[in-house]
mmCIF file of C-alpha atoms and ligand atoms in Angstrom:
data_model
loop_
_atom_site.group_PDB
_atom_site.id
_atom_site.type_symbol
_atom_site.label_atom_id
_atom_site.label_comp_id
_atom_site.label_asym_id
_atom_site.label_seq_id
_atom_site.Cartn_x
_atom_site.Cartn_y
_atom_site.Cartn_z
ATOM 1 C CA MET A 1 -0.472 6.121 -19.114
ATOM 2 C CA GLN A 2 -0.963 4.270 -22.428
ATOM 3 C CA ALA A 3 -4.028 2.375 -23.654
ATOM 4 C CA ASP A 4 -3.463 -1.341 -24.206
ATOM 5 C CA ASP A 5 -5.337 -4.636 -24.138
ATOM 6 C CA ALA A 6 -5.799 -4.390 -20.341
ATOM 7 C CA THR A 7 -7.365 -0.919 -20.427
ATOM 8 C CA GLU A 8 -9.576 -1.938 -23.373
ATOM 9 C CA GLU A 9 -10.788 -5.024 -21.522
ATOM 10 C CA ALA A 10 -11.512 -2.971 -18.398
ATOM 11 C CA GLU A 11 -13.457 -0.463 -20.476
ATOM 12 C CA ARG A 12 -15.481 -3.283 -22.058
ATOM 13 C CA ALA A 13 -16.298 -4.754 -18.630
ATOM 14 C CA LEU A 14 -17.222 -1.314 -17.250
ATOM 15 C CA ARG A 15 -19.599 -0.693 -20.166
ATOM 16 C CA LEU A 16 -21.316 -4.026 -19.544
ATOM 17 C CA CYS A 17 -21.530 -3.348 -15.808
ATOM 18 C CA SER A 18 -22.949 0.101 -16.375
ATOM 19 C CA ALA A 19 -25.702 -1.440 -18.492
ATOM 20 C CA CYS A 20 -26.335 -4.216 -15.958
ATOM 21 C CA MET A 21 -25.817 -2.540 -12.549
ATOM 22 C CA PHE A 22 -26.789 -5.691 -10.677
ATOM 23 C CA CYS A 23 -23.914 -4.965 -8.239
ATOM 24 C CA ASP A 24 -24.856 -1.316 -7.742
ATOM 25 C CA ASP A 25 -24.550 -1.351 -3.938
ATOM 26 C CA TYR A 26 -21.355 -3.422 -3.691
ATOM 27 C CA CYS A 27 -18.824 -0.602 -3.658
ATOM 28 C CA ALA A 28 -18.059 2.903 -4.897
ATOM 29 C CA VAL A 29 -17.262 1.738 -8.440
ATOM 30 C CA PHE A 30 -20.871 1.084 -9.428
ATOM 31 C CA PRO A 31 -22.350 4.448 -8.354
ATOM 32 C CA ALA A 32 -19.394 6.044 -10.187
ATOM 33 C CA ILE A 33 -20.277 4.341 -13.491
ATOM 34 C CA ALA A 34 -24.061 4.630 -13.242
ATOM 35 C CA GLY A 35 -25.527 6.145 -16.399
ATOM 36 C CA LYS A 36 -22.176 6.302 -18.194
ATOM 37 C CA HIS A 37 -21.478 4.475 -21.415
ATOM 38 C CA ASP A 38 -18.051 5.761 -22.432
ATOM 39 C CA PHE A 39 -14.972 5.644 -20.289
ATOM 40 C CA SER A 40 -11.827 7.592 -21.104
ATOM 41 C CA LEU A 41 -8.407 6.233 -20.194
ATOM 42 C CA ALA A 42 -8.394 8.553 -17.167
ATOM 43 C CA ASP A 43 -11.837 7.264 -16.118
ATOM 44 C CA VAL A 44 -10.660 3.664 -16.379
ATOM 45 C CA SER A 45 -7.574 4.317 -14.275
ATOM 46 C CA TYR A 46 -9.700 6.234 -11.730
ATOM 47 C CA LEU A 47 -12.172 3.343 -11.468
ATOM 48 C CA ALA A 48 -9.331 0.814 -11.268
ATOM 49 C CA ASN A 49 -8.019 2.573 -8.175
ATOM 50 C CA LEU A 50 -11.501 2.985 -6.727
ATOM 51 C CA CYS A 51 -11.884 -0.812 -6.781
ATOM 52 C CA HIS A 52 -10.655 -2.485 -3.577
ATOM 53 C CA ASN A 53 -10.445 -5.897 -5.235
ATOM 54 C CA CYS A 54 -12.966 -7.442 -2.834
ATOM 55 C CA ARG A 55 -14.125 -9.777 -5.664
ATOM 56 C CA GLY A 56 -17.739 -9.572 -4.553
ATOM 57 C CA CYS A 57 -18.931 -8.539 -8.009
ATOM 58 C CA TYR A 58 -17.114 -11.447 -9.691
ATOM 59 C CA HIS A 59 -18.794 -14.059 -7.519
ATOM 60 C CA ALA A 60 -22.202 -12.405 -8.009
ATOM 61 C CA CYS A 61 -21.843 -11.955 -11.761
ATOM 62 C CA GLN A 62 -24.127 -13.894 -14.078
ATOM 63 C CA TYR A 63 -21.883 -12.876 -16.995
ATOM 64 C CA ALA A 64 -18.630 -14.144 -15.472
ATOM 65 C CA PRO A 65 -16.783 -16.975 -17.265
ATOM 66 C CA PRO A 66 -17.843 -19.432 -18.620
ATOM 67 C CA HIS A 67 -20.515 -17.024 -19.899
ATOM 68 C CA GLU A 68 -19.551 -15.819 -23.364
ATOM 69 C CA LEU A 69 -19.378 -12.197 -22.165
ATOM 70 C CA ALA A 70 -16.676 -13.310 -19.712
ATOM 71 C CA VAL A 71 -17.005 -10.316 -17.373
ATOM 72 C CA ASN A 72 -14.250 -10.376 -14.754
ATOM 73 C CA LEU A 73 -14.261 -6.858 -13.338
ATOM 74 C CA PRO A 74 -11.854 -7.377 -10.369
ATOM 75 C CA GLN A 75 -9.225 -8.917 -12.640
ATOM 76 C CA ALA A 76 -9.642 -6.311 -15.383
ATOM 77 C CA LEU A 77 -9.387 -3.417 -12.917
ATOM 78 C CA ALA A 78 -6.419 -4.985 -11.074
ATOM 79 C CA ARG A 79 -4.497 -5.182 -14.368
ATOM 80 C CA VAL A 80 -5.177 -1.509 -15.042
ATOM 81 C CA ARG A 81 -4.379 -0.566 -11.458
ATOM 82 C CA ILE A 82 -0.783 -1.784 -11.620
ATOM 83 C CA ARG A 83 -0.411 -0.111 -15.021
ATOM 84 C CA SER A 84 -1.572 3.158 -13.461
ATOM 85 C CA TYR A 85 1.147 2.936 -10.777
ATOM 86 C CA ALA A 86 3.713 2.484 -13.545
ATOM 87 C CA GLY A 87 2.150 4.988 -15.957
ATOM 88 C CA PHE A 88 1.975 7.864 -13.469
ATOM 89 C CA ALA A 89 5.349 7.206 -11.811
ATOM 90 C CA ARG A 90 7.591 10.290 -11.814
ATOM 91 C CA PRO A 91 10.258 10.340 -13.096
ATOM 92 C CA ARG A 92 8.672 8.149 -15.750
ATOM 93 C CA TRP A 93 11.516 5.627 -15.912
ATOM 94 C CA LEU A 94 10.668 4.551 -12.348
ATOM 95 C CA GLY A 95 7.502 2.985 -13.744
ATOM 96 C CA ARG A 96 9.573 0.138 -15.169
ATOM 97 C CA ALA A 97 10.085 -1.089 -11.610
ATOM 98 C CA PHE A 98 6.507 -2.417 -11.613
ATOM 99 C CA ALA A 99 7.243 -4.842 -14.446
ATOM 100 C CA HIS A 100 9.600 -6.972 -12.320
ATOM 101 C CA ASN A 101 8.573 -5.786 -8.902
ATOM 102 C CA ALA A 102 9.543 -8.798 -6.782
ATOM 103 C CA THR A 103 13.063 -8.715 -8.259
ATOM 104 C CA ILE A 104 13.350 -4.974 -7.637
ATOM 105 C CA VAL A 105 12.158 -5.339 -4.028
ATOM 106 C CA ALA A 106 14.643 -8.181 -3.420
ATOM 107 C CA LEU A 107 17.500 -6.266 -5.069
ATOM 108 C CA VAL A 108 16.852 -3.004 -3.205
ATOM 109 C CA SER A 109 16.556 -4.939 0.071
ATOM 110 C CA VAL A 110 19.874 -6.749 -0.396
ATOM 111 C CA LEU A 111 21.680 -3.575 -1.531
ATOM 112 C CA SER A 112 20.244 -1.598 1.393
ATOM 113 C CA VAL A 113 21.455 -4.169 3.934
ATOM 114 C CA LEU A 114 24.887 -4.196 2.254
ATOM 115 C CA ALA A 115 24.994 -0.385 2.335
ATOM 116 C CA VAL A 116 24.352 -0.378 6.097
ATOM 117 C CA LEU A 117 26.969 -3.101 6.568
ATOM 118 C CA LEU A 118 29.491 -0.921 4.724
ATOM 119 C CA VAL A 119 29.029 2.011 7.115
ATOM 120 C CA ALA A 120 28.946 -0.166 10.257
ATOM 121 C CA ASP A 121 32.012 -0.483 12.490
ATOM 122 C CA PRO A 122 33.405 -3.981 11.664
ATOM 123 C CA ALA A 123 34.898 -4.291 15.160
ATOM 124 C CA LYS A 124 31.443 -3.952 16.755
ATOM 125 C CA LEU A 125 29.500 -6.158 14.350
ATOM 126 C CA LEU A 126 30.195 -9.474 16.038
ATOM 127 C CA SER A 127 30.837 -8.495 19.634
ATOM 128 C CA ALA A 128 28.436 -8.034 22.537
ATOM 129 C CA ASN A 129 27.812 -4.351 22.959
ATOM 130 C CA SER A 130 25.174 -3.038 25.349
ATOM 131 C CA GLY A 131 24.302 0.036 27.402
ATOM 132 C CA GLU A 132 23.359 3.556 26.405
ATOM 133 C CA GLY A 133 24.473 4.447 22.870
ATOM 134 C CA ALA A 134 25.228 0.795 21.967
ATOM 135 C CA PHE A 135 23.439 1.037 18.599
ATOM 136 C CA TYR A 136 25.405 4.137 17.635
ATOM 137 C CA ARG A 137 28.706 2.404 18.316
ATOM 138 C CA VAL A 138 27.770 -0.027 15.506
ATOM 139 C CA VAL A 139 26.321 2.532 13.076
ATOM 140 C CA PRO A 140 27.049 6.212 13.846
ATOM 141 C CA ARG A 141 23.849 8.079 14.684
ATOM 142 C CA GLU A 142 24.476 10.821 12.101
ATOM 143 C CA ILE A 143 24.675 8.221 9.322
ATOM 144 C CA MET A 144 21.723 6.221 10.672
ATOM 145 C CA VAL A 145 19.388 9.207 10.977
ATOM 146 C CA GLY A 146 20.759 11.164 8.000
ATOM 147 C CA GLY A 147 20.504 8.158 5.653
ATOM 148 C CA ALA A 148 16.960 7.300 6.738
ATOM 149 C CA LEU A 149 15.746 10.902 6.452
ATOM 150 C CA ALA A 150 17.393 11.382 3.043
ATOM 151 C CA ALA A 151 15.831 8.158 1.703
ATOM 152 C CA LEU A 152 12.436 9.063 3.122
ATOM 153 C CA ALA A 153 12.534 12.606 1.736
ATOM 154 C CA LEU A 154 13.557 11.370 -1.722
ATOM 155 C CA SER A 155 10.866 8.677 -1.763
ATOM 156 C CA LEU A 156 8.075 10.900 -0.477
ATOM 157 C CA THR A 157 8.934 13.590 -3.024
ATOM 158 C CA THR A 158 8.928 11.053 -5.850
ATOM 159 C CA LEU A 159 5.706 9.494 -4.609
ATOM 160 C CA ALA A 160 4.035 12.897 -4.311
ATOM 161 C CA LEU A 161 4.979 13.718 -7.926
ATOM 162 C CA GLY A 162 3.423 10.446 -9.130
ATOM 163 C CA VAL A 163 0.232 10.891 -7.110
ATOM 164 C CA ALA A 164 -0.033 14.512 -8.307
ATOM 165 C CA ALA A 165 0.233 13.322 -11.938
ATOM 166 C CA PHE A 166 -2.520 10.757 -11.254
ATOM 167 C CA TRP A 167 -4.709 13.371 -9.579
ATOM 168 C CA ARG A 168 -4.259 15.809 -12.478
ATOM 169 C CA ALA A 169 -5.462 13.078 -14.851
ATOM 170 C CA ILE A 170 -8.558 12.101 -12.873
ATOM 171 C CA ALA A 171 -9.513 15.295 -11.027
ATOM 172 C CA PRO A 172 -12.971 16.624 -11.775
ATOM 173 C CA ASP A 173 -13.505 20.348 -12.184
ATOM 174 C CA GLY A 174 -14.512 21.939 -8.936
ATOM 175 C CA SER A 175 -13.797 24.534 -6.351
ATOM 176 C CA ARG A 176 -11.329 24.271 -3.529
ATOM 177 C CA ALA A 177 -14.249 24.505 -1.100
ATOM 178 C CA ALA A 178 -15.829 21.416 -2.706
ATOM 179 C CA LEU A 179 -12.518 19.605 -2.397
ATOM 180 C CA LEU A 180 -12.299 20.468 1.296
ATOM 181 C CA ARG A 181 -15.880 19.303 1.849
ATOM 182 C CA ALA A 182 -15.089 15.951 0.223
ATOM 183 C CA LEU A 183 -11.841 15.397 2.127
ATOM 184 C CA PRO A 184 -13.260 14.027 5.429
ATOM 185 C CA ARG A 185 -15.399 11.446 3.631
ATOM 186 C CA ALA A 186 -12.508 10.347 1.407
ATOM 187 C CA LEU A 187 -10.185 10.090 4.407
ATOM 188 C CA ALA A 188 -12.733 8.071 6.393
ATOM 189 C CA ASP A 189 -13.366 5.714 3.449
ATOM 190 C CA THR A 190 -9.610 5.217 2.998
ATOM 191 C CA VAL A 191 -8.822 4.577 6.655
ATOM 192 C CA THR A 192 -11.773 2.289 7.330
ATOM 193 C CA LEU A 193 -11.423 0.336 4.055
ATOM 194 C CA ARG A 194 -15.139 0.871 3.665
ATOM 195 C CA TYR A 195 -15.318 -0.747 0.239
ATOM 196 C CA LEU A 196 -13.465 -3.924 1.145
ATOM 197 C CA GLY A 197 -16.781 -5.347 2.246
ATOM 198 C CA GLY A 198 -17.872 -6.933 -1.045
ATOM 199 C CA GLY A 199 -21.529 -6.207 -0.507
ATOM 200 C CA ASP A 200 -22.785 -7.824 2.678
ATOM 201 C CA GLY A 201 -20.762 -10.878 3.569
ATOM 202 C CA GLY A 202 -17.242 -9.474 3.475
ATOM 203 C CA CYS A 203 -14.386 -9.940 1.085
ATOM 204 C CA GLY A 204 -14.917 -12.641 -1.533
ATOM 205 C CA ASP A 205 -11.398 -14.095 -1.503
ATOM 206 C CA ARG A 206 -13.082 -17.489 -1.543
ATOM 207 C CA ILE A 207 -16.524 -17.857 -3.044
ATOM 208 C CA GLU A 208 -17.671 -20.368 -0.440
ATOM 209 C CA ALA A 209 -16.434 -18.363 2.540
ATOM 210 C CA PRO A 210 -16.633 -14.568 2.235
ATOM 211 C CA SER A 211 -15.112 -13.009 5.326
ATOM 212 C CA ARG A 212 -13.924 -9.794 6.907
ATOM 213 C CA LEU A 213 -10.485 -11.221 7.673
ATOM 214 C CA ARG A 214 -8.706 -9.340 4.885
ATOM 215 C CA ARG A 215 -9.940 -6.025 6.253
ATOM 216 C CA LEU A 216 -8.907 -7.082 9.774
ATOM 217 C CA PHE A 217 -5.396 -8.143 8.685
ATOM 218 C CA HIS A 218 -4.991 -4.929 6.695
ATOM 219 C CA HIS A 219 -5.961 -2.849 9.734
ATOM 220 C CA LEU A 220 -3.532 -4.826 11.927
ATOM 221 C CA MET A 221 -0.688 -4.277 9.479
ATOM 222 C CA VAL A 222 -1.333 -0.559 9.032
ATOM 223 C CA GLY A 223 -1.783 -0.155 12.800
ATOM 224 C CA GLY A 224 1.532 -1.945 13.338
ATOM 225 C CA LEU A 225 3.300 0.321 10.846
ATOM 226 C CA GLY A 226 1.797 3.338 12.598
ATOM 227 C CA LEU A 227 2.920 2.186 16.051
ATOM 228 C CA SER A 228 6.422 1.465 14.755
ATOM 229 C CA PHE A 229 6.585 4.940 13.279
ATOM 230 C CA GLY A 230 5.364 6.268 16.639
ATOM 231 C CA ALA A 231 8.152 4.358 18.412
ATOM 232 C CA THR A 232 10.740 5.994 16.136
ATOM 233 C CA ALA A 233 9.237 9.441 16.727
ATOM 234 C CA VAL A 234 9.262 8.998 20.527
ATOM 235 C CA ALA A 235 12.851 7.699 20.410
ATOM 236 C CA ALA A 236 13.853 10.760 18.369
ATOM 237 C CA TYR A 237 12.170 12.985 20.974
ATOM 238 C CA TYR A 238 13.999 11.194 23.819
ATOM 239 C CA HIS A 239 17.323 11.612 22.080
ATOM 240 C CA ARG A 240 16.893 15.183 20.877
ATOM 241 C CA TRP A 241 15.108 16.781 23.822
ATOM 242 C CA LEU A 242 15.873 14.576 26.813
ATOM 243 C CA GLY A 243 19.358 13.416 25.870
ATOM 244 C CA TRP A 244 18.464 9.735 26.432
ATOM 245 C CA GLU A 245 20.220 7.404 23.996
ATOM 246 C CA ALA A 246 18.913 4.115 22.572
ATOM 247 C CA PRO A 247 18.614 1.267 23.309
ATOM 248 C CA TYR A 248 15.834 2.021 25.783
ATOM 249 C CA PRO A 249 14.634 -0.220 28.672
ATOM 250 C CA LEU A 250 12.087 -2.905 27.934
ATOM 251 C CA LEU A 251 9.487 -0.996 29.935
ATOM 252 C CA SER A 252 9.784 2.238 27.973
ATOM 253 C CA LEU A 253 7.409 3.876 25.516
ATOM 254 C CA PRO A 254 9.521 3.449 22.362
ATOM 255 C CA VAL A 255 10.174 -0.233 23.084
ATOM 256 C CA GLY A 256 6.520 -0.875 23.976
ATOM 257 C CA LEU A 257 5.224 0.830 20.843
ATOM 258 C CA GLY A 258 7.836 -0.867 18.657
ATOM 259 C CA ALA A 259 7.172 -4.332 20.103
ATOM 260 C CA VAL A 260 3.392 -4.116 19.782
ATOM 261 C CA GLY A 261 3.770 -2.558 16.323
ATOM 262 C CA GLY A 262 6.110 -5.350 15.210
ATOM 263 C CA VAL A 263 3.736 -8.080 16.396
ATOM 264 C CA LEU A 264 0.774 -6.412 14.657
ATOM 265 C CA MET A 265 2.774 -6.091 11.435
ATOM 266 C CA LEU A 266 3.672 -9.781 11.589
ATOM 267 C CA LEU A 267 0.063 -10.803 12.226
ATOM 268 C CA GLY A 268 -1.349 -8.473 9.593
ATOM 269 C CA ALA A 269 1.126 -9.120 6.777
ATOM 270 C CA GLY A 270 1.269 -12.845 7.560
ATOM 271 C CA GLY A 271 -2.527 -13.037 7.572
ATOM 272 C CA LEU A 272 -2.732 -11.200 4.261
ATOM 273 C CA ILE A 273 -0.281 -13.651 2.686
ATOM 274 C CA VAL A 274 -2.331 -16.625 3.914
ATOM 275 C CA GLN A 275 -5.541 -15.009 2.624
ATOM 276 C CA LYS A 276 -3.909 -14.417 -0.733
ATOM 277 C CA LEU A 277 -2.596 -17.981 -0.990
ATOM 278 C CA ARG A 278 -6.036 -19.419 -0.188
ATOM 279 C CA ALA A 279 -7.958 -17.025 -2.450
ATOM 280 C CA ASP A 280 -9.732 -18.109 -5.626
ATOM 281 C CA ARG A 281 -7.399 -17.537 -8.563
ATOM 282 C CA ALA A 282 -10.033 -16.695 -11.178
ATOM 283 C CA PRO A 283 -10.633 -13.026 -10.207
ATOM 284 C CA SER A 284 -6.885 -12.415 -9.632
ATOM 285 C CA ALA A 285 -4.533 -10.728 -12.065
ATOM 286 C CA ALA A 286 -1.366 -12.807 -12.125
ATOM 287 C CA GLU A 287 0.889 -9.855 -12.977
ATOM 288 C CA THR A 288 -0.069 -8.033 -9.770
ATOM 289 C CA LEU A 289 0.790 -10.854 -7.361
ATOM 290 C CA PRO A 290 4.613 -10.506 -7.292
ATOM 291 C CA ALA A 291 4.337 -6.870 -6.140
ATOM 292 C CA ASP A 292 1.773 -7.860 -3.481
ATOM 293 C CA TYR A 293 3.830 -10.721 -2.055
ATOM 294 C CA ALA A 294 7.137 -8.857 -2.258
ATOM 295 C CA MET A 295 5.899 -5.918 -0.180
ATOM 296 C CA LEU A 296 4.237 -8.170 2.401
ATOM 297 C CA VAL A 297 7.450 -10.197 2.783
ATOM 298 C CA LEU A 298 9.469 -6.982 3.169
ATOM 299 C CA ILE A 299 7.080 -5.761 5.881
ATOM 300 C CA ILE A 300 7.423 -9.106 7.659
ATOM 301 C CA GLY A 301 11.221 -8.798 7.352
ATOM 302 C CA ASN A 302 11.080 -5.339 8.941
ATOM 303 C CA ALA A 303 8.925 -6.547 11.823
ATOM 304 C CA ALA A 304 10.806 -9.815 12.432
ATOM 305 C CA SER A 305 14.248 -8.172 12.352
ATOM 306 C CA GLY A 306 13.053 -5.444 14.737
ATOM 307 C CA LEU A 307 11.669 -7.969 17.212
ATOM 308 C CA ALA A 308 14.795 -10.146 16.916
ATOM 309 C CA LEU A 309 16.934 -7.077 17.622
ATOM 310 C CA LEU A 310 14.853 -6.390 20.724
ATOM 311 C CA ALA A 311 15.180 -9.996 21.912
ATOM 312 C CA TRP A 312 18.949 -10.343 21.328
ATOM 313 C CA ARG A 313 20.199 -6.765 21.726
ATOM 314 C CA SER A 314 22.440 -7.687 24.658
ATOM 315 C CA THR A 315 24.219 -10.483 22.785
ATOM 316 C CA ALA A 316 26.955 -10.658 20.154
ATOM 317 C CA ALA A 317 24.210 -10.926 17.501
ATOM 318 C CA MET A 318 23.138 -7.313 18.095
ATOM 319 C CA GLY A 319 25.461 -5.756 15.492
ATOM 320 C CA LEU A 320 24.302 -7.969 12.637
ATOM 321 C CA LEU A 321 20.641 -7.784 13.649
ATOM 322 C CA LEU A 322 20.861 -3.992 13.815
ATOM 323 C CA THR A 323 22.382 -3.734 10.332
ATOM 324 C CA LEU A 324 19.782 -6.161 8.962
ATOM 325 C CA HIS A 325 16.914 -4.195 10.516
ATOM 326 C CA LEU A 326 18.243 -0.805 9.427
ATOM 327 C CA GLY A 327 18.842 -2.133 5.907
ATOM 328 C CA LEU A 328 15.287 -3.444 5.617
ATOM 329 C CA VAL A 329 13.839 -0.199 6.978
ATOM 330 C CA LEU A 330 15.938 1.697 4.419
ATOM 331 C CA ALA A 331 14.623 -0.608 1.660
ATOM 332 C CA LEU A 332 11.029 0.002 2.775
ATOM 333 C CA PHE A 333 11.593 3.752 2.570
ATOM 334 C CA LEU A 334 13.297 3.571 -0.840
ATOM 335 C CA LEU A 335 10.554 1.360 -2.281
ATOM 336 C CA LEU A 336 7.670 3.641 -1.262
ATOM 337 C CA PRO A 337 7.212 5.072 -4.788
ATOM 338 C CA VAL A 338 7.856 1.799 -6.652
ATOM 339 C CA GLY A 339 6.242 -0.860 -4.468
ATOM 340 C CA LYS A 340 2.751 -2.008 -3.575
ATOM 341 C CA LEU A 341 2.395 0.702 -0.915
ATOM 342 C CA VAL A 342 1.678 3.243 -3.689
ATOM 343 C CA HIS A 343 -1.836 1.839 -3.717
ATOM 344 C CA ALA A 344 -2.671 3.821 -0.570
ATOM 345 C CA PRO A 345 -2.319 7.370 -1.961
ATOM 346 C CA PHE A 346 -3.674 6.318 -5.379
ATOM 347 C CA ARG A 347 -6.780 4.862 -3.735
ATOM 348 C CA PHE A 348 -7.180 7.946 -1.573
ATOM 349 C CA ALA A 349 -7.083 10.117 -4.713
ATOM 350 C CA ALA A 350 -9.748 7.933 -6.348
ATOM 351 C CA LEU A 351 -11.900 8.027 -3.219
ATOM 352 C CA LEU A 352 -11.532 11.806 -3.146
ATOM 353 C CA ARG A 353 -12.905 12.061 -6.682
ATOM 354 C CA ALA A 354 -15.737 9.680 -5.730
ATOM 355 C CA ALA A 355 -16.567 11.795 -2.672
ATOM 356 C CA LEU A 356 -16.484 14.962 -4.792
ATOM 357 C CA GLU A 357 -18.849 13.460 -7.326
ATOM 358 C CA ARG A 358 -21.096 12.163 -4.578
ATOM 359 C CA ASN A 359 -21.346 15.623 -3.112
ATOM 360 C CA ARG A 360 -22.612 16.834 -6.486
ATOM 361 C CA ALA A 361 -20.521 19.970 -6.096
ATOM 362 C CA VAL A 362 -18.582 19.314 -9.276
ATOM 363 C CA SER A 363 -19.065 17.775 -12.686
ATOM 364 C CA PRO A 364 -16.815 14.936 -13.853
ATOM 365 C CA LYS A 365 -14.061 15.859 -16.268
ATOM 366 C CA ARG A 366 -14.449 14.366 -19.740
HETATM 367 S S1 SF4 B 1 -20.121 -7.616 -12.350
HETATM 368 FE FE1 SF4 B 1 -21.594 -8.747 -13.616
HETATM 369 S S2 SF4 B 1 -23.483 -8.751 -12.407
HETATM 370 FE FE2 SF4 B 1 -22.172 -7.174 -11.544
HETATM 371 S S3 SF4 B 1 -22.795 -5.286 -12.585
HETATM 372 FE FE3 SF4 B 1 -21.064 -6.166 -13.735
HETATM 373 S S4 SF4 B 1 -22.021 -7.386 -15.343
HETATM 374 FE FE4 SF4 B 1 -23.590 -7.003 -13.793
HETATM 375 S S1 SF4 B 2 -14.038 -6.262 -6.819
HETATM 376 FE FE1 SF4 B 2 -15.221 -5.379 -5.114
HETATM 377 S S2 SF4 B 2 -14.432 -3.288 -4.992
HETATM 378 FE FE2 SF4 B 2 -13.853 -4.058 -7.016
HETATM 379 S S3 SF4 B 2 -15.483 -3.464 -8.399
HETATM 380 FE FE3 SF4 B 2 -15.984 -5.521 -7.653
HETATM 381 S S4 SF4 B 2 -17.321 -5.171 -5.864
HETATM 382 FE FE4 SF4 B 2 -16.242 -3.261 -6.305
#
């Protein structure tokens, strides 16, 4: 990752905050900078990923614009955060995808749907086709499962390489035992979104109305993604071990999990978009918004196409809805290392360092 005007501005804001510390109990960023006056590039990218962009410190800040010091910590850290996703991407050329992220997400989505259309049986695309194995008469199961697993394996490997590069840059010295001791706390902080609270009143998307809605919508969306993954796992178990072929009855576990998961994804991602549209612009970083919106729209596309497939699977629309849904799922998998979802493992890595430092079992790397 290279230094530039964004990292320099974040470092300036962090130095001012470390001298001020008015917001010391707002989130994990302030305890992490307490007593420090110099921040390396690795420190800045660590702190950028430790920030949950709750905006609480911006609304509380007596040095925020129009003050001449113009401290805008959420914006400064958000600009560095997206640079860290790009800077630690492996292979490095993948990092360019963050510069025009909405275009990349749209392009990958369209190409993925076209790819599924190409392998689908044209004779089955526009005709009603129901009963056991109906989906596999449109897209052969070997291609459906093999393509999804290959895309997922490629993406997870690439993502792991990027997160490992980030971790190597920010990791403090310490023993493996200290790392293991810090893991439960870091996991709990990641899963509960502990630092999306913005101090007391909740997330400061709007200065006049801090609320906990963003955390709620985020939990709904992640819960929905988890249930949908669970539905796929149960369906795979049914097929592999029980010999039952999709589509499954409405009152079956995979359909129940998938339907509830789809609704939660719609509510969560839709709610996050509304929150984002209504949020104060001042603490936002404009260059991060396309990636945010693009991933939320793709998640909505996944959920909506899945629910539409469930609703119209016995009609002539099933073939096209299936190819649309499979294409969007494929796009979601392919975009894991180059879309907004990278924030999850990056934030976990930052929270792990914070937990390590909090445990005082290690000393920060300089
Ligand atoms: S955000 Fe402003 S008030 Fe809060 S610690 Fe930084 S300089 Fe101080
Ligand atoms: S925006 Fe929220 S999470 Fe980020 S530094 Fe400020 S208070 Fe902490």
